[in-house]
PDB file of C-alpha atoms in Angstrom:
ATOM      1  CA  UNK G   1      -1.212   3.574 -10.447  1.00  0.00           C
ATOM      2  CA  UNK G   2       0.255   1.015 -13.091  1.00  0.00           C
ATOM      3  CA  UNK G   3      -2.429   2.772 -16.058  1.00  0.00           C
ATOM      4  CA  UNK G   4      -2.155   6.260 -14.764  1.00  0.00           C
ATOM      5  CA  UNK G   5       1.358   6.815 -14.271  1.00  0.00           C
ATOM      6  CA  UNK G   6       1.572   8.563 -10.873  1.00  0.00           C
ATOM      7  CA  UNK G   7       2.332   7.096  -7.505  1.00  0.00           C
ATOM      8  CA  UNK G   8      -0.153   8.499  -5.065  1.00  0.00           C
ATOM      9  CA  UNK G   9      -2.501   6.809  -2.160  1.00  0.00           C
ATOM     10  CA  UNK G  10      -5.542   8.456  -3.820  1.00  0.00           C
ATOM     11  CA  UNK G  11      -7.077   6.220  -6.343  1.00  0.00           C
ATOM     12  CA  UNK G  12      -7.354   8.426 -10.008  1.00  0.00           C
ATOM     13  CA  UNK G  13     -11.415   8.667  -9.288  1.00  0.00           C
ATOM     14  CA  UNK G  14     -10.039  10.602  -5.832  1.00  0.00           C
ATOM     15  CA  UNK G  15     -10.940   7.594  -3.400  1.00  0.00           C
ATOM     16  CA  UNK G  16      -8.670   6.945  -0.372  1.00  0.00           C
ATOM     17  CA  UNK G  17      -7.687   3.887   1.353  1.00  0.00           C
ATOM     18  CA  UNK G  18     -10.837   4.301   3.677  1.00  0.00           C
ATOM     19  CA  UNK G  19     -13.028   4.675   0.721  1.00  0.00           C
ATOM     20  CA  UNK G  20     -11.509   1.734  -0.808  1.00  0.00           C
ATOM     21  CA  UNK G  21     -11.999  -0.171   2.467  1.00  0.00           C
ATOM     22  CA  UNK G  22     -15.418   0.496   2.772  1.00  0.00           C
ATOM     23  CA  UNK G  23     -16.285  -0.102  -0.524  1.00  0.00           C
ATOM     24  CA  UNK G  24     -14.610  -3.468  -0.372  1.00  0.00           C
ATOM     25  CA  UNK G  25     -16.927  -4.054   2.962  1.00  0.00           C
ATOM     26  CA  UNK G  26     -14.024  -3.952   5.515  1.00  0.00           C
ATOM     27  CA  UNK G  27     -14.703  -2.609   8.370  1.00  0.00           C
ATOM     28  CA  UNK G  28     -11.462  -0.960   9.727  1.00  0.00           C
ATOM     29  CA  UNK G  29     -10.334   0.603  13.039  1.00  0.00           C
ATOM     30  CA  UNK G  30      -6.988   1.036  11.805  1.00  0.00           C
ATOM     31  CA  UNK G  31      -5.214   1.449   8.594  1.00  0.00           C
ATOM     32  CA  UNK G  32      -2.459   2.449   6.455  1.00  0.00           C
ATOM     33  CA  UNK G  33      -0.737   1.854   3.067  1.00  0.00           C
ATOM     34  CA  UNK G  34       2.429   1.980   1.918  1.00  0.00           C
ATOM     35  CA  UNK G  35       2.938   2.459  -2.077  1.00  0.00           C
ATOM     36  CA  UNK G  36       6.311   2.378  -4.216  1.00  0.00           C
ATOM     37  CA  UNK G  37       6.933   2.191  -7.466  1.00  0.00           C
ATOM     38  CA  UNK G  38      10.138   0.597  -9.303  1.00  0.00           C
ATOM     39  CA  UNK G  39      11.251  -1.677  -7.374  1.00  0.00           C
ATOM     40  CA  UNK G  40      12.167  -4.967  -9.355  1.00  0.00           C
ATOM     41  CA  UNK G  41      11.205  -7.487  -6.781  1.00  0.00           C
ATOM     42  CA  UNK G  42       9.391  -7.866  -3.346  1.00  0.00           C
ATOM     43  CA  UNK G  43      12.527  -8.233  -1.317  1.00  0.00           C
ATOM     44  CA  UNK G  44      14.098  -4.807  -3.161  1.00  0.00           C
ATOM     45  CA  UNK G  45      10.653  -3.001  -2.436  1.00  0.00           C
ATOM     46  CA  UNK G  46      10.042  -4.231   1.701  1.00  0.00           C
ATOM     47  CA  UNK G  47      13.843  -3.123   1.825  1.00  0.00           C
ATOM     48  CA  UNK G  48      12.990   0.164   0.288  1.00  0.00           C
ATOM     49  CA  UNK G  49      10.231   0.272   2.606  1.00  0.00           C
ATOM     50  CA  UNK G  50      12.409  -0.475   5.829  1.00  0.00           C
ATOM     51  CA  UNK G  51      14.630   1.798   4.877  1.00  0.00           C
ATOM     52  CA  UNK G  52      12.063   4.772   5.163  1.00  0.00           C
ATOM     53  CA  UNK G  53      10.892   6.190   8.619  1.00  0.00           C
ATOM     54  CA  UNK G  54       7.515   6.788   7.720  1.00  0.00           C
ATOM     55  CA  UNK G  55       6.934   3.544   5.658  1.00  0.00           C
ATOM     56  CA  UNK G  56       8.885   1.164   8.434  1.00  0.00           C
ATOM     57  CA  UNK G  57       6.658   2.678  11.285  1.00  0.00           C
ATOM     58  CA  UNK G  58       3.330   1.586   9.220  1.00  0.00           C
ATOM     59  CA  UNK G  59       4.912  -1.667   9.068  1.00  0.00           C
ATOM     60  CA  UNK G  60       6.978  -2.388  12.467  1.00  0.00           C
ATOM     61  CA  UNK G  61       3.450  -0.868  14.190  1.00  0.00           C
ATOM     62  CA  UNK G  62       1.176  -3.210  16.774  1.00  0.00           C
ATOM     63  CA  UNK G  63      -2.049  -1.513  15.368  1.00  0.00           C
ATOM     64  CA  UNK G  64      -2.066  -3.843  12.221  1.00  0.00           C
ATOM     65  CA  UNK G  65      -3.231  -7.098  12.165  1.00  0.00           C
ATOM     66  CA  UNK G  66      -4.343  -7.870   8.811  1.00  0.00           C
ATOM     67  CA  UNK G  67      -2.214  -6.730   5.322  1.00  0.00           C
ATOM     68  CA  UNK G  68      -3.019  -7.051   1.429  1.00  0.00           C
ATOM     69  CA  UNK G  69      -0.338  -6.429  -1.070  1.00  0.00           C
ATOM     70  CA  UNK G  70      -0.538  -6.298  -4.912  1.00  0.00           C
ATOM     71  CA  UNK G  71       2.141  -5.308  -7.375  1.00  0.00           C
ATOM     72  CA  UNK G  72       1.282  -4.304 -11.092  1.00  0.00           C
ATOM     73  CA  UNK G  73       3.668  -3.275 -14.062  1.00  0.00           C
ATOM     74  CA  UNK G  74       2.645  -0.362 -16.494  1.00  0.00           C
ATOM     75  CA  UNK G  75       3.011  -0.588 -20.053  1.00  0.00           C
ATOM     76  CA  UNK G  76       7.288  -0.105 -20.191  1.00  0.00           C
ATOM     77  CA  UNK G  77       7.129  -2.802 -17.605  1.00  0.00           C
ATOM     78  CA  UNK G  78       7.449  -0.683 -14.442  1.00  0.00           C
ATOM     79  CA  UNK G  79       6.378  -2.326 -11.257  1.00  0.00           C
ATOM     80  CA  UNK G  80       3.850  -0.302  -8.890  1.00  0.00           C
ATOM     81  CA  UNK G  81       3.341  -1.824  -4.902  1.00  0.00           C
ATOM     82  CA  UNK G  82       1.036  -1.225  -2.372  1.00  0.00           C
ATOM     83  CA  UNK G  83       0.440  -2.747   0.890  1.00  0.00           C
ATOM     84  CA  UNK G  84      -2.383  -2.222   3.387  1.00  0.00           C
ATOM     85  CA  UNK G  85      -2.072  -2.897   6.688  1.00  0.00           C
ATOM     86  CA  UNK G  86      -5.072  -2.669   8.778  1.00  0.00           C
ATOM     87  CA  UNK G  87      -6.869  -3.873  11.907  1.00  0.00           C
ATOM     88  CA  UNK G  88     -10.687  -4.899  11.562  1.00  0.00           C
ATOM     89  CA  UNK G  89     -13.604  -3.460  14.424  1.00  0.00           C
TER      90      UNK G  89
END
């Protein structure tokens, strides 16, 4: 997202979070992932997240068991976040 410019959850070559899974060899029963982009810190961006329905479900929800987060800035110094929750087979 940081060298493209646009917040999405499909990767610029059109792969989703599954495809990334697999391709990364998890095996997943469950998954989601929340993205922002902006936020200056960790505690500004899980607030952000909190603060959304849709984003605070993925998080607050028993299904997940595992998560990965990574944070990357763009060129102007722009931080981009995602976190993936998931649950393994």
């Amino acid at each position: 997202m940081a060298h493209t410019g646009q917040l999405s959850h499909d990767g610029s070559d059109g792969e989703t979070l599954a495809d990334r899974l697999g391709a990364a060899g998890y095996q997943a029963w469950a998954w989601a992932e929340n993205v922002a982009a902006g936020q200056p810190d960790a505690t500004t961006v899980v607030a952000a997240w909190l603060d959304s329905p849709g984003h605070c479900a993925n998080i607050m929800s028993a299904d997940y068991t595992e998560f990965g987060a990574g944070v990357d800035r763009d060129a102007s110094g722009t931080r981009y976040w995602t976190l993936v929750l998931a649950a393994p087979r």
